[in-house]
mmCIF file of C-alpha atoms in Angstrom:
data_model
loop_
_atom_site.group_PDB
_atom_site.id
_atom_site.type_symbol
_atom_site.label_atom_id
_atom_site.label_comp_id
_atom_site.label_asym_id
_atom_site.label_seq_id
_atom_site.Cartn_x
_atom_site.Cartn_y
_atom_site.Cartn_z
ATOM 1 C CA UNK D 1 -65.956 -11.502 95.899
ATOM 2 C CA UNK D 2 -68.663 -13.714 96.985
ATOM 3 C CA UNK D 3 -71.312 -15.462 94.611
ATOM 4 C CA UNK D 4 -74.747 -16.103 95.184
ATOM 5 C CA UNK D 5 -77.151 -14.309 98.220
ATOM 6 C CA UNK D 6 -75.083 -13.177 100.993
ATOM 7 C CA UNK D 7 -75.505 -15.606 103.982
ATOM 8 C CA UNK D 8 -73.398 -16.410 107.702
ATOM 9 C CA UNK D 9 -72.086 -19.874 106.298
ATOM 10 C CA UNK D 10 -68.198 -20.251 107.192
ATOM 11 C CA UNK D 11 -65.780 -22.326 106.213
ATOM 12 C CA UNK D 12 -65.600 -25.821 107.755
ATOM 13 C CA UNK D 13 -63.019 -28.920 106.598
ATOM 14 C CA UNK D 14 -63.113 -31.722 108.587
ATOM 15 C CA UNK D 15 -59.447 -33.630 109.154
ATOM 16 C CA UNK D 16 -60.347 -36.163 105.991
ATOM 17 C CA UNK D 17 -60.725 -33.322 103.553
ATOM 18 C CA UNK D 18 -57.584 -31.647 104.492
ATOM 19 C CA UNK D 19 -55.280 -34.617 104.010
ATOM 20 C CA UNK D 20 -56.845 -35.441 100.712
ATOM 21 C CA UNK D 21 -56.220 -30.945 100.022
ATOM 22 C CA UNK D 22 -52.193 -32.133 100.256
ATOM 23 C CA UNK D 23 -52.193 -34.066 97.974
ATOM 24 C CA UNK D 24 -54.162 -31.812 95.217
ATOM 25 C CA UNK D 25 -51.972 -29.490 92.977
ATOM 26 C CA UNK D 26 -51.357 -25.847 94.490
ATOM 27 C CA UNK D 27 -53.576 -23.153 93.456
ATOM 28 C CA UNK D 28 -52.135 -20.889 90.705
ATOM 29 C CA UNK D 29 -51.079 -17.798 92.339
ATOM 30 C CA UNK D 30 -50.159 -15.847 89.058
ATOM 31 C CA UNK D 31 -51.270 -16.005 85.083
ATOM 32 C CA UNK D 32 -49.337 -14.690 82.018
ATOM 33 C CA UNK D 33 -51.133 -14.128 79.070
ATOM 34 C CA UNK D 34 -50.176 -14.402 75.300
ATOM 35 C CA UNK D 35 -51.971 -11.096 73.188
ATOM 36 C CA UNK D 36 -52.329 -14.240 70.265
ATOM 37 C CA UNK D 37 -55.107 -15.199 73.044
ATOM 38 C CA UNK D 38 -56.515 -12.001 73.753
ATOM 39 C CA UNK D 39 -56.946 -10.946 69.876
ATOM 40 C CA UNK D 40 -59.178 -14.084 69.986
ATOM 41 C CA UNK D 41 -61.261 -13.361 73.203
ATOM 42 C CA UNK D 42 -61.678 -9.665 71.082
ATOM 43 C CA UNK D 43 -63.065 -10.999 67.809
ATOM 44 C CA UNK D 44 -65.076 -13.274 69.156
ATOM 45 C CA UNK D 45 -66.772 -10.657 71.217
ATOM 46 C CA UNK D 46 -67.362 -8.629 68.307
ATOM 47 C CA UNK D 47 -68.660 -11.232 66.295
ATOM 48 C CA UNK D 48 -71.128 -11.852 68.819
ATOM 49 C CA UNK D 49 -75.100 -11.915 68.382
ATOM 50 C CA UNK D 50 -76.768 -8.384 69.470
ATOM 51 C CA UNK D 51 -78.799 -11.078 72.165
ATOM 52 C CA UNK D 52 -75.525 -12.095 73.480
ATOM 53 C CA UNK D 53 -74.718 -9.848 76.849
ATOM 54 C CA UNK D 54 -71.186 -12.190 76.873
ATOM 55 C CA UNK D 55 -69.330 -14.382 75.237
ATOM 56 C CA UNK D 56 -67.139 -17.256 76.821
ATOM 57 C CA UNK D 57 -64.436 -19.418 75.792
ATOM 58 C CA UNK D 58 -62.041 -21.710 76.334
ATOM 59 C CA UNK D 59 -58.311 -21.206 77.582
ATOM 60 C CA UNK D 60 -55.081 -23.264 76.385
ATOM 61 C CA UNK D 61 -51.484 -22.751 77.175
ATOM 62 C CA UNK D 62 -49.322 -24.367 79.616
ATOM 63 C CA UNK D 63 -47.960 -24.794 83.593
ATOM 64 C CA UNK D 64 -44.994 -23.226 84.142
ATOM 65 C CA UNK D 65 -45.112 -24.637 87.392
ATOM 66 C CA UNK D 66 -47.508 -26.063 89.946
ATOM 67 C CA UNK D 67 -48.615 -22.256 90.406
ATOM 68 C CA UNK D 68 -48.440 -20.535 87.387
ATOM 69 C CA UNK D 69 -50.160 -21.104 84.521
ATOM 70 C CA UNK D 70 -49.280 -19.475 80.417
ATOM 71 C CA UNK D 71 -52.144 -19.259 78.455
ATOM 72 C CA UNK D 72 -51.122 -18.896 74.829
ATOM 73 C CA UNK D 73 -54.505 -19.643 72.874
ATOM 74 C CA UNK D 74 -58.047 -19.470 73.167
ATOM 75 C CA UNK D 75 -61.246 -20.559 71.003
ATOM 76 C CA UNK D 76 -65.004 -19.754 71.338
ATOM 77 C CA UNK D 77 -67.553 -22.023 73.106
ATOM 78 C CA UNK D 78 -71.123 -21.510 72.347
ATOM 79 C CA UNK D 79 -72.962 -21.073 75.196
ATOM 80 C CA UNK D 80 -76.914 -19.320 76.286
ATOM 81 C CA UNK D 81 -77.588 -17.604 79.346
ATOM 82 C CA UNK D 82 -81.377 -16.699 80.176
ATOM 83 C CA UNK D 83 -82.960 -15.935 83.582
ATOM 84 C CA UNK D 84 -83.348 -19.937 84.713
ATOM 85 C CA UNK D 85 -80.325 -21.342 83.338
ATOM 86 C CA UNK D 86 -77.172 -21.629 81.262
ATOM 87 C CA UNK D 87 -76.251 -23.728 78.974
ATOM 88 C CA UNK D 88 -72.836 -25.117 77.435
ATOM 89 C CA UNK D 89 -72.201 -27.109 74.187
ATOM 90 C CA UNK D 90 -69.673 -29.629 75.680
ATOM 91 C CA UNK D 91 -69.138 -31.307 72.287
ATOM 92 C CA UNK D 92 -68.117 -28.388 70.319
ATOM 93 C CA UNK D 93 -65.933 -27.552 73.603
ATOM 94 C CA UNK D 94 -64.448 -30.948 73.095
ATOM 95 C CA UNK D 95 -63.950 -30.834 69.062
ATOM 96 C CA UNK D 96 -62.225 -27.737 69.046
ATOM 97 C CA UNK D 97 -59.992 -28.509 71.971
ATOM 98 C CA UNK D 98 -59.018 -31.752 69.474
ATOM 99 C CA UNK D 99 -58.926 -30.027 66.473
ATOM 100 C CA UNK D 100 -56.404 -27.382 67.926
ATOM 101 C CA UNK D 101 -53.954 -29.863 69.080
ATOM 102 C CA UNK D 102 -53.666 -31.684 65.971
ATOM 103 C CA UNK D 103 -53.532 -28.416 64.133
ATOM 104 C CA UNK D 104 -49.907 -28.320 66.949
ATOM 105 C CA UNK D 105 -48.702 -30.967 65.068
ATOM 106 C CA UNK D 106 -46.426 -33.729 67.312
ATOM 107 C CA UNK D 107 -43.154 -31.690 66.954
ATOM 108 C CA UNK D 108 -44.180 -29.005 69.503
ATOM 109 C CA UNK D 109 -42.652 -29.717 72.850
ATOM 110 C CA UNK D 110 -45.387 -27.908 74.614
ATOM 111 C CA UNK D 111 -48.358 -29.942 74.634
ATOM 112 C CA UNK D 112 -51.144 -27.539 74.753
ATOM 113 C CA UNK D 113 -53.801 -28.725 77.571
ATOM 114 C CA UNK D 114 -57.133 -26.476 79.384
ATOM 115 C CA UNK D 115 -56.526 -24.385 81.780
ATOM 116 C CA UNK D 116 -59.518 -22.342 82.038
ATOM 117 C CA UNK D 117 -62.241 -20.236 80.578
ATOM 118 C CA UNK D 118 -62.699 -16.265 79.865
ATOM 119 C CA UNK D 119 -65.835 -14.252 79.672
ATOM 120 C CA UNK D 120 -66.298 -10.719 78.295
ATOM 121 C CA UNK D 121 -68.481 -8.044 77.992
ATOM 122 C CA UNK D 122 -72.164 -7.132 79.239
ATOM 123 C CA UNK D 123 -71.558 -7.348 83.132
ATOM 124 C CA UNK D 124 -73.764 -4.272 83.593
ATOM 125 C CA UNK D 125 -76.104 -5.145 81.445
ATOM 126 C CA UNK D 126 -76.353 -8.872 83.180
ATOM 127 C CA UNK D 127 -76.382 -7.094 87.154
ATOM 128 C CA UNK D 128 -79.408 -3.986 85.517
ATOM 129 C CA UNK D 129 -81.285 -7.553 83.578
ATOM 130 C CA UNK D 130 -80.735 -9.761 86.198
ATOM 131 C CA UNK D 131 -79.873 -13.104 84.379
ATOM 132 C CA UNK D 132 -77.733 -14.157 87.196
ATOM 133 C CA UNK D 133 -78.910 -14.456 91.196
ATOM 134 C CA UNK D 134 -76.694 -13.252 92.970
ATOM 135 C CA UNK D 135 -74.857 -11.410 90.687
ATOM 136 C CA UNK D 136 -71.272 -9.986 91.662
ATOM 137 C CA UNK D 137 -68.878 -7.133 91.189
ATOM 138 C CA UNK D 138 -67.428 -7.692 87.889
ATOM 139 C CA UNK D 139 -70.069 -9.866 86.355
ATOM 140 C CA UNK D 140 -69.307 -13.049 88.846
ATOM 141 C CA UNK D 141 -72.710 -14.214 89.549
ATOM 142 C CA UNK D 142 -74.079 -17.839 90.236
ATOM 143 C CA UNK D 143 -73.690 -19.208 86.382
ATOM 144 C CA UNK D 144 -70.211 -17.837 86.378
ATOM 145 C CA UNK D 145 -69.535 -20.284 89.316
ATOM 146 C CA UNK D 146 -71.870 -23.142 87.663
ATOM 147 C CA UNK D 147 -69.097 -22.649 84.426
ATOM 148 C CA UNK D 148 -66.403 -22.813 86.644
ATOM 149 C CA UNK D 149 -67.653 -25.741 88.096
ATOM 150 C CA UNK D 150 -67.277 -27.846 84.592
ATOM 151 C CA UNK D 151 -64.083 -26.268 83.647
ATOM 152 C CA UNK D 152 -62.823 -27.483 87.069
ATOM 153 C CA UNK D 153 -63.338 -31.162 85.533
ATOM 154 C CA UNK D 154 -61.724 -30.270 82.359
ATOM 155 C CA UNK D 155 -58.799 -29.223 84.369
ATOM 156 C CA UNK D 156 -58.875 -31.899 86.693
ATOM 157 C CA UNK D 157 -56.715 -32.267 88.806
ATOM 158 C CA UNK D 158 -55.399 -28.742 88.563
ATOM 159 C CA UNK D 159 -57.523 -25.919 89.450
ATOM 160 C CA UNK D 160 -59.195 -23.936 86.439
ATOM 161 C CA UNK D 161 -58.888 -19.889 85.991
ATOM 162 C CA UNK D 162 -60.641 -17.404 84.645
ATOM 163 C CA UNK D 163 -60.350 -14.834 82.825
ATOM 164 C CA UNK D 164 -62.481 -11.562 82.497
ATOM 165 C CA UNK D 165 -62.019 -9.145 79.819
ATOM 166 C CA UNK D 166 -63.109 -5.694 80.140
ATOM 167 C CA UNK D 167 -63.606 -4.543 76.799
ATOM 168 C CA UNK D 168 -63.719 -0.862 77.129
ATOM 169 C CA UNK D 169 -67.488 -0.405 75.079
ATOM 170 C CA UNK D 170 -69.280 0.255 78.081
ATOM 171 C CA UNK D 171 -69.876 3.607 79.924
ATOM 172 C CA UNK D 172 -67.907 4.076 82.759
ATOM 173 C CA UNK D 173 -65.914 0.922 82.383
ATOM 174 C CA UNK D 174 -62.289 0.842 81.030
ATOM 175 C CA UNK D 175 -60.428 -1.780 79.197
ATOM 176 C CA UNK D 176 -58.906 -4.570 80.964
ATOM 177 C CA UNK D 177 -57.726 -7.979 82.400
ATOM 178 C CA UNK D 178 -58.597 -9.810 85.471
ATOM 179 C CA UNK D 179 -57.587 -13.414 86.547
ATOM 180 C CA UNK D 180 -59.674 -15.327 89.034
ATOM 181 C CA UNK D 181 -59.450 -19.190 90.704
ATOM 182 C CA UNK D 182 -62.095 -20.673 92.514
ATOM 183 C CA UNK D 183 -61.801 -20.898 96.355
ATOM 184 C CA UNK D 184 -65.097 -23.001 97.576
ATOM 185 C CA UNK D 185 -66.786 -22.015 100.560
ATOM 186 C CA UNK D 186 -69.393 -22.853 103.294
ATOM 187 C CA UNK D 187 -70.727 -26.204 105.101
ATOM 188 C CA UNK D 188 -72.294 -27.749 101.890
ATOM 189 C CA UNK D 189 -70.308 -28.571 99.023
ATOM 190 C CA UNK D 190 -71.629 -26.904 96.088
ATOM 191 C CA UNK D 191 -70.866 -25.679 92.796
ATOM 192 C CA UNK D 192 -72.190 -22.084 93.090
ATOM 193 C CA UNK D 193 -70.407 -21.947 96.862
ATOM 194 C CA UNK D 194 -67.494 -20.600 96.126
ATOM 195 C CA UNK D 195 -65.536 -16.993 95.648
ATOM 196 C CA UNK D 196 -63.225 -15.743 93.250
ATOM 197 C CA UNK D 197 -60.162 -14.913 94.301
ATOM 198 C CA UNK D 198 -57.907 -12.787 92.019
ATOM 199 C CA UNK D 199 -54.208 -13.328 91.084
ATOM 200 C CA UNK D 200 -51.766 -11.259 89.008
ATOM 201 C CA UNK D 201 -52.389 -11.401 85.444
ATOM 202 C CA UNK D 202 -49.412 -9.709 82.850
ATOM 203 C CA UNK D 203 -49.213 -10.020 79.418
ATOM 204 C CA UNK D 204 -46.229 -11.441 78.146
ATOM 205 C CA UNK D 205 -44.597 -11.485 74.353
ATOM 206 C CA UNK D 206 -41.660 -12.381 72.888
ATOM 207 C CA UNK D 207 -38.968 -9.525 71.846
ATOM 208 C CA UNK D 208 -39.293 -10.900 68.291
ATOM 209 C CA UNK D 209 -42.708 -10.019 68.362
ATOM 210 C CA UNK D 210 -42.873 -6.612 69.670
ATOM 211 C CA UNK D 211 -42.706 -4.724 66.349
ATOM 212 C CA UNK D 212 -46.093 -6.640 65.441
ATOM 213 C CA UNK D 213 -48.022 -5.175 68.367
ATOM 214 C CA UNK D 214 -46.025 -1.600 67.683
ATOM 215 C CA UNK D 215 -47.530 -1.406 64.142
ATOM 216 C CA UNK D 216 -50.928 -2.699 66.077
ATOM 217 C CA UNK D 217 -50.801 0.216 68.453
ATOM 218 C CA UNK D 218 -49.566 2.925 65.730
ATOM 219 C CA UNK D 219 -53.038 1.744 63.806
ATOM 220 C CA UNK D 220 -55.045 2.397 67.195
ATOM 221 C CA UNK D 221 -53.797 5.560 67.388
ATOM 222 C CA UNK D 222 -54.250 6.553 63.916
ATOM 223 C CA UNK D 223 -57.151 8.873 62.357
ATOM 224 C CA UNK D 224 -58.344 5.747 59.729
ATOM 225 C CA UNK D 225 -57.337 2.935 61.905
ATOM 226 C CA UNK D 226 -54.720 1.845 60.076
ATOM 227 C CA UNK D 227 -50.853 1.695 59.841
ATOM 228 C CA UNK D 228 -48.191 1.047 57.519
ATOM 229 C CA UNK D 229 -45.290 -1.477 57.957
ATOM 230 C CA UNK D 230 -42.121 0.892 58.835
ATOM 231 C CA UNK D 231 -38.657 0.065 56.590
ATOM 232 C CA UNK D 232 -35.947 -1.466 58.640
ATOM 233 C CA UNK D 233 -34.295 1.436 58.843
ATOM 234 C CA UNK D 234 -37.090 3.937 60.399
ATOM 235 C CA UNK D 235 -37.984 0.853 63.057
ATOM 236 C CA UNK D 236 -33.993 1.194 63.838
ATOM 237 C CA UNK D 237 -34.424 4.848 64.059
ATOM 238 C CA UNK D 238 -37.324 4.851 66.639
ATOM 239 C CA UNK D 239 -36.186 1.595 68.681
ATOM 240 C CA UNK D 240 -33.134 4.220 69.045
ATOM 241 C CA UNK D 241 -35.022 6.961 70.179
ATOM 242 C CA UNK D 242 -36.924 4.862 72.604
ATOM 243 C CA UNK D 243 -33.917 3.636 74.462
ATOM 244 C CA UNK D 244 -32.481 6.623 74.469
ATOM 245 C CA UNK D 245 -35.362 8.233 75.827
ATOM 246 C CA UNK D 246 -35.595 5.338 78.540
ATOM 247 C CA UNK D 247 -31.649 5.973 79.432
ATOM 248 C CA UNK D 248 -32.291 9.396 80.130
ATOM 249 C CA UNK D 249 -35.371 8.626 82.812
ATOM 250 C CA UNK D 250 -33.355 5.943 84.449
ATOM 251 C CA UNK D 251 -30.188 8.510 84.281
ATOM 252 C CA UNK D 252 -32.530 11.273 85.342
ATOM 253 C CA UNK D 253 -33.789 8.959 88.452
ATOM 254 C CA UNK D 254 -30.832 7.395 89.747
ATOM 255 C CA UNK D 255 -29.006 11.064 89.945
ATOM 256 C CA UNK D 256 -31.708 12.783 91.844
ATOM 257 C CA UNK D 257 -31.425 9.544 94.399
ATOM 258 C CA UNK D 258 -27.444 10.420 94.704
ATOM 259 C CA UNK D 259 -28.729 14.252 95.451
ATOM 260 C CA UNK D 260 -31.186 13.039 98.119
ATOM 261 C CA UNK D 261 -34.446 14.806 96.295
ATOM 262 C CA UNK D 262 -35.682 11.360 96.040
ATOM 263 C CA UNK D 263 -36.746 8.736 98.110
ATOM 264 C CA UNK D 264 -34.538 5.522 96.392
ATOM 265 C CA UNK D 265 -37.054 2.434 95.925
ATOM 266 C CA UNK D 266 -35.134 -0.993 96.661
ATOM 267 C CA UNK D 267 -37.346 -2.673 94.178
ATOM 268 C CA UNK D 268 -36.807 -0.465 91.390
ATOM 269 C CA UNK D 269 -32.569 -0.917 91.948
ATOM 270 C CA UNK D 270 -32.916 -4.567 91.892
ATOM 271 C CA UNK D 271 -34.886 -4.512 88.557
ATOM 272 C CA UNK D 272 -32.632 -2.317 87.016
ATOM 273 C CA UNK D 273 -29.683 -4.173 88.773
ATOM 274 C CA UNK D 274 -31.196 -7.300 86.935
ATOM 275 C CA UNK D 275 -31.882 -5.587 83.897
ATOM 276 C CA UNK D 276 -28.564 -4.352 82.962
ATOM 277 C CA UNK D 277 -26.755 -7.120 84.586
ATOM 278 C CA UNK D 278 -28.255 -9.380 81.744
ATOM 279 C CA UNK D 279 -27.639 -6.979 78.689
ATOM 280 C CA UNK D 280 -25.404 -8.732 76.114
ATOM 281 C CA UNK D 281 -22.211 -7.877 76.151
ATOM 282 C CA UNK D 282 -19.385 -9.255 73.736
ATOM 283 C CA UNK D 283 -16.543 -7.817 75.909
ATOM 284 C CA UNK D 284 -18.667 -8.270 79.245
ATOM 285 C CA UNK D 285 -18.488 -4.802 79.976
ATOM 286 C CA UNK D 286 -21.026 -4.006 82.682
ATOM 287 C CA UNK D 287 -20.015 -6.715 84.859
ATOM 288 C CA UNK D 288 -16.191 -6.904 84.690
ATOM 289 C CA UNK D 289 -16.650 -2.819 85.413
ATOM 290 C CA UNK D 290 -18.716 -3.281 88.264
ATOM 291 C CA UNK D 291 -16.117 -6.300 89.434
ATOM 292 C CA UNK D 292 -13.568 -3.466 88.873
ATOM 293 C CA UNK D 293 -15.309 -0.629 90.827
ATOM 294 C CA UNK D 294 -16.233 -2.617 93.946
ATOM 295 C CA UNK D 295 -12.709 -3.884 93.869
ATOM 296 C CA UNK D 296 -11.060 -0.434 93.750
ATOM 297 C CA UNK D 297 -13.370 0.784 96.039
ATOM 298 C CA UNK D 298 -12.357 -2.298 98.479
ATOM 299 C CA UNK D 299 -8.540 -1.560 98.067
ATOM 300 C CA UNK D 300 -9.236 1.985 98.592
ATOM 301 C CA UNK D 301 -11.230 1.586 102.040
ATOM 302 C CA UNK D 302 -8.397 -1.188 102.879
ATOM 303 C CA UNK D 303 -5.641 1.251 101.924
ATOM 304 C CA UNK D 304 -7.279 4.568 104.065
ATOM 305 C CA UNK D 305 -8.028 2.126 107.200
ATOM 306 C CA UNK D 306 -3.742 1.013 107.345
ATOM 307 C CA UNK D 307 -2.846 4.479 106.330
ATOM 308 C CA UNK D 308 -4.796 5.660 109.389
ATOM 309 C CA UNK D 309 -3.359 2.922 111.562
ATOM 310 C CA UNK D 310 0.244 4.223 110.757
ATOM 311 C CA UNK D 311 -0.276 7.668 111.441
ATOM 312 C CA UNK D 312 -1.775 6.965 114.719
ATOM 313 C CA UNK D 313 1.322 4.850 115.281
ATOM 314 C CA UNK D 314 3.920 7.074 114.430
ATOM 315 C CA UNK D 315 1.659 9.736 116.558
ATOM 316 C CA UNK D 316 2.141 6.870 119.699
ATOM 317 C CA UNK D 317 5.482 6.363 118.898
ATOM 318 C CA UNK D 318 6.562 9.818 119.124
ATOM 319 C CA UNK D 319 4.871 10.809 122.433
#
């Protein structure tokens, strides 16, 4: 979505500019998120000031590779917006960046770097105020760009993302996540003359950590807010009844395809190819069947085809 007034500019790299682009890092072209990072992004928007429209902040995690990026942390950044201009305090930026890798300790084999900046909250209020010219769909305006802009030199040389967190207090706007990169445009190179292009954005746990955000969403769900820990026996029980309930959709789905009263998806039968092909298995029995059933189903084709052969033989012969 564009940033800034609307205007005719296009696009123009001359051959100097696109040599020196090959040699940059890739774009990202996906994001994975840790919920350790969006817990933070959450209470700092509630402990926010009631002058505050947004809060921002700083992203940390990891590249994957070249083109995708794990953020796993995030901290605060104090920051004022007002109608003429927006400032950042770079040295708090810069102490807490240093004061959460030490806090990593050297043992960690992931060296936690910048990748990026979120913002949350207030977009409405920003476009119906006007604190930003030129203000986009989704809260992007001008200073979004301007912040971009310095995160791009944290990040240096990889391109920075952002991240913008819907928080769900506003009317008529739901909870959510977006992921953005910069993508500059028009003759002039300038910080506010660019566009944000979005990429995929999932959220991504480990397994071990699953019944933490299942006692989180039991205490969302719940009249007082709250939740308590289930014994090891009742989380068996229910982690039971889940699978079992996810069996009998995927059971439910894959005989309605063999009936023909559904259209079969080739996406969906590679993931669930993939998925059971890499369930643990002491005896290895889902593969060493399915080695068995396309075998027998090989020798059975093999033995129809020369049992046909010799009939029409014998038929040839006789005549």
């Amino acid at each position: 979505m564009p940033l800034g007034p609307s205007n005719t500019a296009i696009c123009v790299q001359n051959t100097s500019q696109a040599n020196h682009a090959t040699t940059t890092p890739p774009r990202p072209t996906s994001l994975t998120i840790h919920p350790t990072a969006l817990f933070a992004i959450l209470d700092h928007y509630l402990r926010r000031t009631d002058r505050q429209h947004r809060v921002i902040g700083t992203l940390l995690g990891t590249r994957l590779t070249p083109s995708t990026v794990s953020v796993t942390h995030a901290f605060a950044v104090v920051h004022s917006e007002t109608e003429e201009l927006v400032a950042v305090d770079l040295e708090y930026h810069r102490s807490m960046f240093e004061m959460c890798v030490r806090g990593r300790g050297d043992a960690n084999k992931e060296q936690l770097s910048i990748v990026g900046w979120y913002a949350t909250g207030g977009a409405e209020k920003q476009a119906l105020q006007g604190l930003a010219q030129g203000q986009g769909q989704n809260g992007l305006g001008t200073y979004s760009a301007l912040i971009q802009n310095f995160y791009e030199q944290e990040t240096a040389p990889y391109p920075a993302v952002h991240v913008a967190l819907d928080t769900g207090t506003e009317d008529g706007v739901g909870a959510g996540v977006r992921a953005y990169v910069r993508s500059p445009v028009g003759v002039t190179p300038k910080a506010e003359n660019c566009v944000f292009v979005p990429i995929p954005c999932e959220l991504r746990f480990h397994d071990t950590e699953r019944a933490g955000l299942d006692l989180l969403l039991a205490s969302a769900s719940s009249s007082d807010g709250t939740a308590m820990p289930t014994t090891p026996l009742s989380s068996l029980h229910d982690a039971l009844l889940s699978t079992s309930s996810a069996l009998s959709r995927v059971l439910a789905y894959v005989q309605a395809v063999l009936r023909g009263t559904v259209e079969p998806d080739p996406a969906l039968g590679r993931y669930l190819w993939s998925v059971l092909g890499t369930v643990p298995d002491e005896e290895g029995g889902w593969a060493a069947s399915l080695q068995d059933t396309l075998m027998v189903s090989y020798l059975a084709n093999l033995v129809r085809g020369e049992a046909e052969v010799a009939a029409r033989l014998a038929l040839a012969g006789g005549t």
